[in-house]
Coordinates of C-alpha atoms in Angstrom, one line a residue:
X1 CA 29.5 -8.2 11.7
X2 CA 30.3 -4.9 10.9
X3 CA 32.1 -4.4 7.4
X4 CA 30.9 -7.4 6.2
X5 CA 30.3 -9.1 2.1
X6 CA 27.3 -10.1 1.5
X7 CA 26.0 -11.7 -1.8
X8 CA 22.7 -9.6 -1.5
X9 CA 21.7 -6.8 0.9
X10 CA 18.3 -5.5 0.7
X11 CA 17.3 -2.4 2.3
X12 CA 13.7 -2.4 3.8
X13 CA 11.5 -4.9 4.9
X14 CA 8.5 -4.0 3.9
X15 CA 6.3 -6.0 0.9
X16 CA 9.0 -5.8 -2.0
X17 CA 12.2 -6.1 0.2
X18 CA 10.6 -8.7 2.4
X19 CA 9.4 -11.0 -0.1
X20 CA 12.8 -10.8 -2.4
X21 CA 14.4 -11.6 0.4
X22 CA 12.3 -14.6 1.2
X23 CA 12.3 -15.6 -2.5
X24 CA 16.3 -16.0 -2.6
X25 CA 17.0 -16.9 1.1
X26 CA 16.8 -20.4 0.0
X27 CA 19.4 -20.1 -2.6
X28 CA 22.0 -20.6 0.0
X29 CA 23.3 -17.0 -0.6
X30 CA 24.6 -14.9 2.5
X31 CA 21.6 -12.1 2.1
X32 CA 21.5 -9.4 4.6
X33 CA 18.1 -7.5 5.3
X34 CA 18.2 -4.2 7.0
X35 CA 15.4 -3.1 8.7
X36 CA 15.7 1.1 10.3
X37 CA 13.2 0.1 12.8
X38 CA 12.5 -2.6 15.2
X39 CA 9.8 -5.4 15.6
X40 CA 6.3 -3.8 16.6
X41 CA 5.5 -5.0 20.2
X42 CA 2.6 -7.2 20.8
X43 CA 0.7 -5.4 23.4
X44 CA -3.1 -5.2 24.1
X45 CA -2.4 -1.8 22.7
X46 CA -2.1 -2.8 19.5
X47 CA -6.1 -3.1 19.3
X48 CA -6.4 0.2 20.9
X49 CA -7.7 2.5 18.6
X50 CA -6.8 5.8 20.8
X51 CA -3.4 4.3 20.6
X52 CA -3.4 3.1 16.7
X53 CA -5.1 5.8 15.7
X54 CA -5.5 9.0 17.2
X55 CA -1.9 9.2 19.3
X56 CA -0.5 7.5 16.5
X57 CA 1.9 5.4 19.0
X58 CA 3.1 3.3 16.1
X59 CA 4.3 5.7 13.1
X60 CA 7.1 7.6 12.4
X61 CA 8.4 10.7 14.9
X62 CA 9.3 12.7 11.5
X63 CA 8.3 16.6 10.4
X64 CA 8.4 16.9 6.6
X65 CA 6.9 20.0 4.7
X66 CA 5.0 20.8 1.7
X67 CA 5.8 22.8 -0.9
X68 CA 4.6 26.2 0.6
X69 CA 6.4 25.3 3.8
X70 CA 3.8 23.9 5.7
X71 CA 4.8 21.2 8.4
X72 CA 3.3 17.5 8.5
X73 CA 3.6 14.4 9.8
X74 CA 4.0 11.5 6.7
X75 CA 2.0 7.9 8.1
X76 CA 5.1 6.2 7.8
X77 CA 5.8 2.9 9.8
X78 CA 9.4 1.7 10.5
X79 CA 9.7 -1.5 11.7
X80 CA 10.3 -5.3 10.1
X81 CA 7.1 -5.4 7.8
X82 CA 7.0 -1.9 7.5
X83 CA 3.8 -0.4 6.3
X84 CA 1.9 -4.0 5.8
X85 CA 2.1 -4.1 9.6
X86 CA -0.8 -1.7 9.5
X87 CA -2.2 -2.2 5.8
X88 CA -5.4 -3.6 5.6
X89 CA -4.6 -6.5 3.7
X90 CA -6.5 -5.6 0.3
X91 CA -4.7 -7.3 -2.3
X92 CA -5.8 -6.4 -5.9
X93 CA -4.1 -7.2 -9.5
X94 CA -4.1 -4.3 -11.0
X95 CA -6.7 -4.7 -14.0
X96 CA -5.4 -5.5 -17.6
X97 CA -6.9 -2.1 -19.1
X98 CA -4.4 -0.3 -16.4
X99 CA -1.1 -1.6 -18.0
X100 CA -2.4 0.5 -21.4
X101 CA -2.7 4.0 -22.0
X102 CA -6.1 5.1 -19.9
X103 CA -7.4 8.7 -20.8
X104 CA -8.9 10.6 -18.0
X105 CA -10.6 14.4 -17.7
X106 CA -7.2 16.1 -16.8
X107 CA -4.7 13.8 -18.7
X108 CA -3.2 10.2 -19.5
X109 CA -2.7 7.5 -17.6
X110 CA 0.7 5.9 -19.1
X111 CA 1.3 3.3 -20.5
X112 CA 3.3 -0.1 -18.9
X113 CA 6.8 -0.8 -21.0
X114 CA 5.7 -4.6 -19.9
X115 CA 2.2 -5.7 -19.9
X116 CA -0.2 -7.1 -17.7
X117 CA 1.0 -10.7 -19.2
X118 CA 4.8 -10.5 -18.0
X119 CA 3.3 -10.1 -14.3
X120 CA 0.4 -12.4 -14.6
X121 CA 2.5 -15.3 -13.2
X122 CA 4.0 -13.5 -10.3
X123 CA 0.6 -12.8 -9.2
X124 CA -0.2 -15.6 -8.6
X125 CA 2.7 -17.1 -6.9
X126 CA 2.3 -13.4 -4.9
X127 CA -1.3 -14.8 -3.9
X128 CA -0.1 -18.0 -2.9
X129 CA 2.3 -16.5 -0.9
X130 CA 0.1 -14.4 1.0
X131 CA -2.7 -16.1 1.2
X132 CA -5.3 -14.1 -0.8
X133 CA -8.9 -15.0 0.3
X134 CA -11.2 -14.1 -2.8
X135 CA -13.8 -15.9 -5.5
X136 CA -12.7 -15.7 -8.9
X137 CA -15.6 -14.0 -11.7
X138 CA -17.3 -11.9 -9.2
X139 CA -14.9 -8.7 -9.9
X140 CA -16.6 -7.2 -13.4
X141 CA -12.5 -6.0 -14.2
X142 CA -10.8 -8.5 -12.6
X143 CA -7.7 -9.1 -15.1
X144 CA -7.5 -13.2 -16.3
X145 CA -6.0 -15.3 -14.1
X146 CA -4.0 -18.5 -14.6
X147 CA -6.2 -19.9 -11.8
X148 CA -8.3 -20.0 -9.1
X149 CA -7.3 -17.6 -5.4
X150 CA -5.3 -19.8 -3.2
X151 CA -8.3 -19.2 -0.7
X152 CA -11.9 -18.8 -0.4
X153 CA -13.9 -15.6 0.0
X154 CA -13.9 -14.2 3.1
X155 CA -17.3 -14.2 4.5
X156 CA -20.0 -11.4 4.3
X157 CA -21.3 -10.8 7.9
X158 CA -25.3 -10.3 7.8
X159 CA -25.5 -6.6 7.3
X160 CA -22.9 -6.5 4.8
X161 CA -24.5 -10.1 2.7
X162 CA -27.7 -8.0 2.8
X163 CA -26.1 -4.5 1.1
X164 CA -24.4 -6.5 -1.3
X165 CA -27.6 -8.5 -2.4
X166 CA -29.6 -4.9 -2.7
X167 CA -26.5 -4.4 -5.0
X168 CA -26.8 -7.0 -7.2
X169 CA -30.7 -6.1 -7.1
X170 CA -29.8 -3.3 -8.6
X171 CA -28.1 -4.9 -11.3
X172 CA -24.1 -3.8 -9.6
X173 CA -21.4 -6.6 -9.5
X174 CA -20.4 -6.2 -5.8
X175 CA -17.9 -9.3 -5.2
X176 CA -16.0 -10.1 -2.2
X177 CA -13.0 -8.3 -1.2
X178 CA -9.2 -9.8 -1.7
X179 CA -8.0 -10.1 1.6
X180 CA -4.6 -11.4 2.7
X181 CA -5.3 -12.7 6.1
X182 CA -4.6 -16.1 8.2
X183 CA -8.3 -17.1 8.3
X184 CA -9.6 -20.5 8.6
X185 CA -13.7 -20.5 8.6
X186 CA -16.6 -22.4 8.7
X187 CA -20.0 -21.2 8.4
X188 CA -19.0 -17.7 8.5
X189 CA -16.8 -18.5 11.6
X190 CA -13.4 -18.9 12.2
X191 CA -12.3 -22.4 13.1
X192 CA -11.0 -23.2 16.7
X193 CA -7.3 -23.1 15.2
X194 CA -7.9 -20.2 13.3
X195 CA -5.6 -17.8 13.7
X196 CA -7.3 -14.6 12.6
X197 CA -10.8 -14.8 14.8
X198 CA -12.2 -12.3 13.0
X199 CA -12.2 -9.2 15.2
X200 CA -12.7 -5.7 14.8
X201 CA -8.8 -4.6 14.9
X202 CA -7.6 -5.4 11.6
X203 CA -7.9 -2.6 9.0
X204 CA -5.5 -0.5 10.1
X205 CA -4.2 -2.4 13.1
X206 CA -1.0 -4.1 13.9
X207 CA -2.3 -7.4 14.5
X208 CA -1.7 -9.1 18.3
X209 CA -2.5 -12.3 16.5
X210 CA -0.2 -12.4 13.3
X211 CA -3.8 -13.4 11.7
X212 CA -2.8 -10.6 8.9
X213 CA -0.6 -11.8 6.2
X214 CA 1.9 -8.8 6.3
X215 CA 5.6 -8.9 5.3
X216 CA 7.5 -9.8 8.9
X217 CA 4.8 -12.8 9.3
X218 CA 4.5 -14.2 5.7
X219 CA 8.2 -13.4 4.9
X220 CA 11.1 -12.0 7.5
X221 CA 10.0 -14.6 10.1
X222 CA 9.9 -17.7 8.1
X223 CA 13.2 -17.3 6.3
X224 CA 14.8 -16.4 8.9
X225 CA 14.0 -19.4 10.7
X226 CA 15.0 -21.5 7.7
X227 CA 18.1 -20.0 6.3
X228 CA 21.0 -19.6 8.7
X229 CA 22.7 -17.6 5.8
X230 CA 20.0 -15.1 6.1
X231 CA 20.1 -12.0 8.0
X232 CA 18.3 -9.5 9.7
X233 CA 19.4 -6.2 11.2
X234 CA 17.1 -4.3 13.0
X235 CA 17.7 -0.4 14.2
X236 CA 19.9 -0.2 10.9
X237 CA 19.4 3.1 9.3
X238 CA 20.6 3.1 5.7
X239 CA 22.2 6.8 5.6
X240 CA 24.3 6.0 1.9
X241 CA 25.1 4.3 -1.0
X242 CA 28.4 4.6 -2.1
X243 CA 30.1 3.5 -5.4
X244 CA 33.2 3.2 -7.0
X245 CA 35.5 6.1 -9.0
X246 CA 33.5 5.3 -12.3
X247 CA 30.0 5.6 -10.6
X248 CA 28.9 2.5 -12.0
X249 CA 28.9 0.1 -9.3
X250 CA 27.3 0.1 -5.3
X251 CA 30.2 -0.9 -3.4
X252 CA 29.1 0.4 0.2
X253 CA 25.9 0.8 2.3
X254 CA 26.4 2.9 4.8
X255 CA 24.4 1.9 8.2
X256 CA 24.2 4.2 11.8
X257 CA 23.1 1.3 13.9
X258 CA 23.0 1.9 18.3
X259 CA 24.8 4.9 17.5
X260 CA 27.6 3.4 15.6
X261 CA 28.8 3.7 12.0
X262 CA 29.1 0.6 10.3
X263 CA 29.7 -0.3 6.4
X264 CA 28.7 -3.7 5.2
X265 CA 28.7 -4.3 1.1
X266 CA 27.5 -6.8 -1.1
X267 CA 27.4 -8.1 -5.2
X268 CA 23.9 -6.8 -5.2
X269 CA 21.6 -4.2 -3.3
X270 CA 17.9 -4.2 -3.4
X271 CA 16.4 -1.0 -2.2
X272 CA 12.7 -0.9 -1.0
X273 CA 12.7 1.7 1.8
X274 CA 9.4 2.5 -0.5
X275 CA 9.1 5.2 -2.7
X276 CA 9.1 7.9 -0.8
X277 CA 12.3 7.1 1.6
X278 CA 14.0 4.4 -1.7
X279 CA 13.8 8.4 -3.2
X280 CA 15.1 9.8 -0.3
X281 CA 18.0 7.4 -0.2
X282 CA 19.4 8.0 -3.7
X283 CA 19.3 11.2 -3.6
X284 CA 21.5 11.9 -0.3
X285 CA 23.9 9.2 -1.7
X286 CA 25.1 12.0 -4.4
X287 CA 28.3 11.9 -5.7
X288 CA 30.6 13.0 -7.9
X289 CA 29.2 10.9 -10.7
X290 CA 26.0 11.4 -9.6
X291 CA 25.7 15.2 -8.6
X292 CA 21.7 14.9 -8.8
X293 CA 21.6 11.8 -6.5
X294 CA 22.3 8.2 -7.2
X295 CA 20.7 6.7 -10.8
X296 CA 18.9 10.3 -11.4
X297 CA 20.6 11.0 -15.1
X298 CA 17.1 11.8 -16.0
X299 CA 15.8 13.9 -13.7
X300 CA 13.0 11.9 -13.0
X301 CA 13.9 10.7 -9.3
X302 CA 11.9 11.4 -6.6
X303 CA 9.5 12.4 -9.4
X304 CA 5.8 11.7 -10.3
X305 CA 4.6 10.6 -6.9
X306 CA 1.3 9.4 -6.6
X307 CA -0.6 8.5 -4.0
X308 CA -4.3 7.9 -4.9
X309 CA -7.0 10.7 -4.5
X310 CA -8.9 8.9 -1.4
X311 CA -12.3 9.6 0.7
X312 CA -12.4 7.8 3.8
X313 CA -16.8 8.4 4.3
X314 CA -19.1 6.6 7.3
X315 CA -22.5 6.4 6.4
X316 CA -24.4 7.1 9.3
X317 CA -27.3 4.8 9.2
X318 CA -30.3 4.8 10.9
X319 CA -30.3 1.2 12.2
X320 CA -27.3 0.2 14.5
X321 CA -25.2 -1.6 11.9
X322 CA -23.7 -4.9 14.1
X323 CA -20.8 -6.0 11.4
X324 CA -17.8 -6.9 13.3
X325 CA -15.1 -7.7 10.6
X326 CA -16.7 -5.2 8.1
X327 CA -13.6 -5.5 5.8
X328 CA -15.5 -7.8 2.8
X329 CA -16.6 -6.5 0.0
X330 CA -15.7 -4.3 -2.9
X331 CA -17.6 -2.7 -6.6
X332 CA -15.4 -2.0 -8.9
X333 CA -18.1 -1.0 -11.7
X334 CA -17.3 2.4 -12.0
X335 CA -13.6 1.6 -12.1
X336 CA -12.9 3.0 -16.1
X337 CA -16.6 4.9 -16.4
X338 CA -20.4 5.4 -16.1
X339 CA -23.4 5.5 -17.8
X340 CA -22.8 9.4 -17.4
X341 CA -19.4 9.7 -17.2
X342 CA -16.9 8.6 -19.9
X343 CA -13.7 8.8 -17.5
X344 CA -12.4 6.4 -14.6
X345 CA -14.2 6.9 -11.6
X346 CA -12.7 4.6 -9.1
X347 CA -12.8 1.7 -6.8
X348 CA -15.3 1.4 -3.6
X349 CA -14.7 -1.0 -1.1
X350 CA -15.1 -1.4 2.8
X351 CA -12.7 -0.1 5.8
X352 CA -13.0 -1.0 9.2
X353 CA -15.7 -0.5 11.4
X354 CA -15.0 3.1 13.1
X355 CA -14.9 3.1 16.8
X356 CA -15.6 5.9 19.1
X357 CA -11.9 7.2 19.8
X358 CA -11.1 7.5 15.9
X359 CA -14.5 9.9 15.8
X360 CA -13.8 11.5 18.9
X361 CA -10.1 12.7 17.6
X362 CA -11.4 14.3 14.3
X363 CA -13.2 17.7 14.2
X364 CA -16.5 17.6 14.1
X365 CA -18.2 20.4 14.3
X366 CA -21.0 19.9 11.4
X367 CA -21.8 16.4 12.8
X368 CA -22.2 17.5 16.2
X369 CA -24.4 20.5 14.9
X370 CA -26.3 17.5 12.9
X371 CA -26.0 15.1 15.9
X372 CA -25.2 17.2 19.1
X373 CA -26.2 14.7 21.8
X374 CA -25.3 11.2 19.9
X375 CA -22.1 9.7 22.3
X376 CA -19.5 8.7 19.8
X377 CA -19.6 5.4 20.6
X378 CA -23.5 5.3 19.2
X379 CA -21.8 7.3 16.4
X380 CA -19.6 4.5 15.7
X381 CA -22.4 1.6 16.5
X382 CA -24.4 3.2 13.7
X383 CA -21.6 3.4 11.2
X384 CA -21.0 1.9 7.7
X385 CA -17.6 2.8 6.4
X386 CA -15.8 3.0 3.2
X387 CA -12.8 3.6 1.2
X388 CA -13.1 5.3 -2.1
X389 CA -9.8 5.5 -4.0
X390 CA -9.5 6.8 -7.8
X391 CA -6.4 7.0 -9.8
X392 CA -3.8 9.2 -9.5
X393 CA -1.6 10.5 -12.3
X394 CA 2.0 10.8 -12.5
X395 CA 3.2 14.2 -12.8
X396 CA 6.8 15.5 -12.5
X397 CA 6.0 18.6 -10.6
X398 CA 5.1 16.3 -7.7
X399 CA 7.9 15.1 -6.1
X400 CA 10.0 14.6 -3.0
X401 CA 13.7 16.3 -2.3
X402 CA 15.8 17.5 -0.1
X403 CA 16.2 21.3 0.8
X404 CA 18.8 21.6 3.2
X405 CA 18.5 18.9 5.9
X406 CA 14.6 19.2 5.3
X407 CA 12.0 16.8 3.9
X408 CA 10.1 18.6 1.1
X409 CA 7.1 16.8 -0.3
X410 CA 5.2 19.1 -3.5
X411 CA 2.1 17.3 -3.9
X412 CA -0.7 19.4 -6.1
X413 CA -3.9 17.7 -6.3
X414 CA -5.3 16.4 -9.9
X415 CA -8.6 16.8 -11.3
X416 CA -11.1 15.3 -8.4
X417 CA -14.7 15.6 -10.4
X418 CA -14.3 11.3 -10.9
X419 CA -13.8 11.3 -7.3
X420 CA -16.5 13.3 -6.5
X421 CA -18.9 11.6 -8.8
X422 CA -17.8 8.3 -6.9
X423 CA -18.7 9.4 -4.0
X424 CA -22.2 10.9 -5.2
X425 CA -22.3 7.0 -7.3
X426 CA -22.0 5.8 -3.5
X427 CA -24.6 7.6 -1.9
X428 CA -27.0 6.8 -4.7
X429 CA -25.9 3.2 -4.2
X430 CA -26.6 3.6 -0.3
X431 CA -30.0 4.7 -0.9
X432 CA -30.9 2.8 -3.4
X433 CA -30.5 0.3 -0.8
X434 CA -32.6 1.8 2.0
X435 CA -30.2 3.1 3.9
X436 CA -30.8 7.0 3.7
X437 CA -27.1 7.6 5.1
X438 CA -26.1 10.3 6.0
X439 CA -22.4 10.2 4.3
X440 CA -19.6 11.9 6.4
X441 CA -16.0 12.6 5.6
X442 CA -13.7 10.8 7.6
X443 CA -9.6 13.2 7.6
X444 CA -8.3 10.4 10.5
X445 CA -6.8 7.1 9.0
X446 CA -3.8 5.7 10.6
X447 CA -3.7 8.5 12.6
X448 CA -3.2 11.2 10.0
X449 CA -4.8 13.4 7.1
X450 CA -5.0 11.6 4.0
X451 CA -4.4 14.6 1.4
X452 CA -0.6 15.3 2.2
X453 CA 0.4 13.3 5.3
X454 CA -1.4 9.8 3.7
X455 CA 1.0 8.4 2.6
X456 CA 0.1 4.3 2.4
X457 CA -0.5 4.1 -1.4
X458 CA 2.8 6.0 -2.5
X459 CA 4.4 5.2 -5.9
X460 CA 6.4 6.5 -8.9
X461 CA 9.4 7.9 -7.3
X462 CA 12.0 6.1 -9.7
X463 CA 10.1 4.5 -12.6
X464 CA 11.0 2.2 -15.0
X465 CA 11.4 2.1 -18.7
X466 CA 13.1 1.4 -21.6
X467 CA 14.7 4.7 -21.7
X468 CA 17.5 6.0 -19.7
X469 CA 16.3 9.8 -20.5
X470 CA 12.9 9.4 -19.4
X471 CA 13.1 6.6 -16.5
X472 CA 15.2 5.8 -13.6
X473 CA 15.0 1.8 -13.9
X474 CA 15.1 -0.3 -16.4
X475 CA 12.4 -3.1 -17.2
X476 CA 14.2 -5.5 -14.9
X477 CA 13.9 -2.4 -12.1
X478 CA 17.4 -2.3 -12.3
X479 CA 18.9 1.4 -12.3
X480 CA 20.1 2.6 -15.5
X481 CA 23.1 3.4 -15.0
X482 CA 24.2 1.2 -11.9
X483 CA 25.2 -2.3 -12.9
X484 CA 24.2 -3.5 -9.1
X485 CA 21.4 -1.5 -7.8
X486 CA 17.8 -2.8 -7.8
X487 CA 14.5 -1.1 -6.5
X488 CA 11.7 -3.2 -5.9
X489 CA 9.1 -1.0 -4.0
X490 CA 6.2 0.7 -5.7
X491 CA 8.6 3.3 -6.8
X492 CA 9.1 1.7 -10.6
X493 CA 5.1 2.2 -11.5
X494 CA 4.7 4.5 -14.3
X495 CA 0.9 4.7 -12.9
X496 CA -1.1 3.3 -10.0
X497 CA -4.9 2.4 -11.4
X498 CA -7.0 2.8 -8.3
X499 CA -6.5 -0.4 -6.8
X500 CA -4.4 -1.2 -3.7
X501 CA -0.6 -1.3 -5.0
X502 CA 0.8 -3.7 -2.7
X503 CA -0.1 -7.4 -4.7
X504 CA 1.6 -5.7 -7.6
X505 CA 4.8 -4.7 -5.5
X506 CA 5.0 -8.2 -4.4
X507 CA 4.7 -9.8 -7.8
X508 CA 6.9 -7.7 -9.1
X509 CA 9.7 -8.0 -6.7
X510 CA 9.4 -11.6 -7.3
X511 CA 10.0 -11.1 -10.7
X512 CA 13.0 -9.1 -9.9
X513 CA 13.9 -12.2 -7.3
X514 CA 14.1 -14.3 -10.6
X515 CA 16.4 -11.9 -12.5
X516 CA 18.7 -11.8 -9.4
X517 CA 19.4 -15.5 -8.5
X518 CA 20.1 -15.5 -12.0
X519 CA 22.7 -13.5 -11.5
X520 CA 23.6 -14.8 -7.8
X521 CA 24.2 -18.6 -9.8

């Protein structure tokens, strides 16, 4: 197989390679997928939380470093689904507002170069696809929709029915979270076929089911199994692009697979490595014509990263909160302002119920000063969790390169007062409630700190735009100056909203899908 022509090779098997990919494989075309790492196995481990979560068994073996030097660990996944293996499944639009110009305290949000209109149709197939689980007119910002989700609301388990009636009481529009899962219910209980059952090992988890609609499940495995032109290499890491003497066309993708080097090449490459390693790529593919890395005339790859400013926070309550599948609801009603605050504060929406190991691996030395005899087990039985995100803006000192051999990622945080006054909008929420929680910070999620190392939301690496100068794609996410070369990852978004990104890196990579076969005809 080895120096091979394909009609299509897409690099990365993640969300927006993966579902590309499954978008064309019935076109006929020979399409080659490479994946750098293998298929997760299916153990009982995979619901082990010390495993998941605190020994991180699953992510990536890899030492990059900040910008002052300082050594991490990025929570990156390689293996056929990537990332989505472990996402938690939220799958938002991004709202309408979030395509325009949004001013915030410490700067502008960008504007789109397409609006929320040219995706609106790619959402929805992206929905379909995935099987979003949600209720239409609950979301205060949900952006129109050409119809209704594909699949009802996940159910609210008592605990979690009750906080989000005390909500509404208090005249909030909590509404049930998108969720991308294989869940068949009835009364609030999965169905004996069902092949989610609702456990407690899904935020965060590889799924020993498949009940989680992630990119191998929904999209490698399906095509593959229909489309003998279609194919998958696994163990295949991408080292280079290389292109002809003018620069202006990919004509080899150079792979170091089982310790062999092997070339394939094709009419058209996707990358979607995501934003971090689709930067990464280009950049060590520099040649000649491209001294700065591949497609970076303007100086904007690896650029404007974003990530999302995030709180993970468990409300210690006083009552032992029973919620099994706690995942179900979200408030977006401070999502572009407050009452007392005329700036985007954010989303809120549930995680996972913690469990014992996770809380056990952080430091904790001003809980246990607070709580010096509570087992954490109790800790976690008493435990409401939730996931605060708020937008992130693009700016060009943040970045990943290259020094040397090393992995450098600058990241220098934004202003954080909307974040903090979500999180104070929270606790006020909580008590409001009855709950008198005691809200603590949470630094473990998939097994590493959120503020450098958390890496699940990233974005803006290679954006697109109408002009080469200022943007690395253009609007079809096609690079500038590369007739062949397509990115279809989250690394084209000129902003990220505060919404999960991975509905929108879906519907656009079917977009992309659309221009391709065009081409591929």
């Amino acid at each position: 197989m080895a120096d091979a022509h394909y009609d299509l090779i897409v690099i990365g098997s993640g969300p927006g390679g993966a579902s590309l990919a499954h978008k064309l494989a019935p076109t006929g075309k020979r399409i080659l997928l490479l994946e750098r790492g293998d298929y997760l196995p299916r153990s009982p481990a995979n619901w082990d939380a010390q495993t998941v979560f605190v020994d991180g068994a699953y992510q990536a073996d890899e030492t990059w470093y900040g910008k002052h030097g300082e050594a991490f660990h990025p929570g990156l996944h390689y293996c056929v689904g990537g990332n989505s293996k472990v996402y938690g499944a939220a799958l938002f639009r991004l709202r309408e507002r979030d395509f325009d110009e949004v001013q915030h305290k410490d700067g502008i949000s960008p504007a789109w170069p397409l609006k929320y209109a040219a995706f609106e149709p790619y959402y929805a197939e992206a929905e379909q696809l995935f099987h979003v689980h949600g209720q239409r007119g609950e979301d205060p910002h949900e952006p129109p929709s050409s119809g209704p989700f594909p699949c009802p609301p996940v159910s609210h388990e008592p605990r979690i029915e009750a906080l989000s009636e005390s909500l509404r009481r208090a005249g909030l529009h909590p509404f049930h979270l998108p969720l991308g899962i294989l869940l068949d219910e009835q009364n609030g209980k999965p169905t004996p076929t069902s092949i989610c059952i609702r456990c407690d090992a899904f935020d965060g988890f590889p799924c020993l089911l498949n009940g989680k609609a992630d990119a191998q499940v929904i999209c490698v495995d399906p095509a593959l199994k229909a489309n003998p032109q279609f194919t998958l290499l696994t163990g295949a890491y991408v080292s280079t692009l290389e292109t002809d003497a003018a620069g202006k066309t990919v004509t080899g993708v150079r792979v170091t697979r089982d310790g062999r080097q092997e070339c394939y090449s094709a009419d058209i490459v996707v990358v979607a490595c995501g934003a971090l390693s689709s930067a990464l790529l280009l950049l060590r593919s520099a040649n000649p014509r491209h001294p700065d890395g591949l497609a970076n005339g303007s100086g904007q790859l690896g650029r404007n990263y974003m990530r999302h400013q995030q709180s993970i926070l468990m409300a210690l309550m006083r009552e032992p909160n029973e919620t099994v599948f706690q995942k179900t609801l979200a408030l977006s009603d401070y999502y572009f302002g407050a009452d007392d605050w005329d700036y985007p504060l954010g989303l809120i929406q549930m995680c996972a119920t913690s469990h014992g190991a996770q809380i056990r691996g952080e430091a904790l030395p001003g809980w246990l000063e607070w709580m010096p005899k509570m087992p954490f087990e109790q800790m976690a039985r008493h435990s409401m969790d939730f996931w605060l995100s708020s937008e992130d803006l693009p700016r060009a000192e943040n970045r990943i390169r290259y020094d040397g051999g090393r992995v450098v990622l600058e990241l220098t945080e934004g202003d954080m007062e909307g974040h903090h006054r979500l999180r104070k909008k929270l606790e006020l929420m909580l008590d409001k409630a009855g709950a008198h929680p005691l809200l603590l910070d949470r630094s473990l999620y998939l097994g590493k700190g959120i503020p450098i190392g958390g890496t699940a939301h990233q974005a803006g690496t290679a954006r697109f735009g109408r002009d080469p100068a200022s943007s690395v794609l253009d609007l079809d996410c096609k690079a500038h100056q590369l007739d062949n070369l397509y990115l279809t990852d989250a690394s084209f978004f000129p902003s990220i909203g505060a919404v999960n990104p991975t509905l929108t890196i879906i519907a656009n990579a079917l977009r992309v899908a659309e221009r391709i076969r065009q081409r591929l005809s």
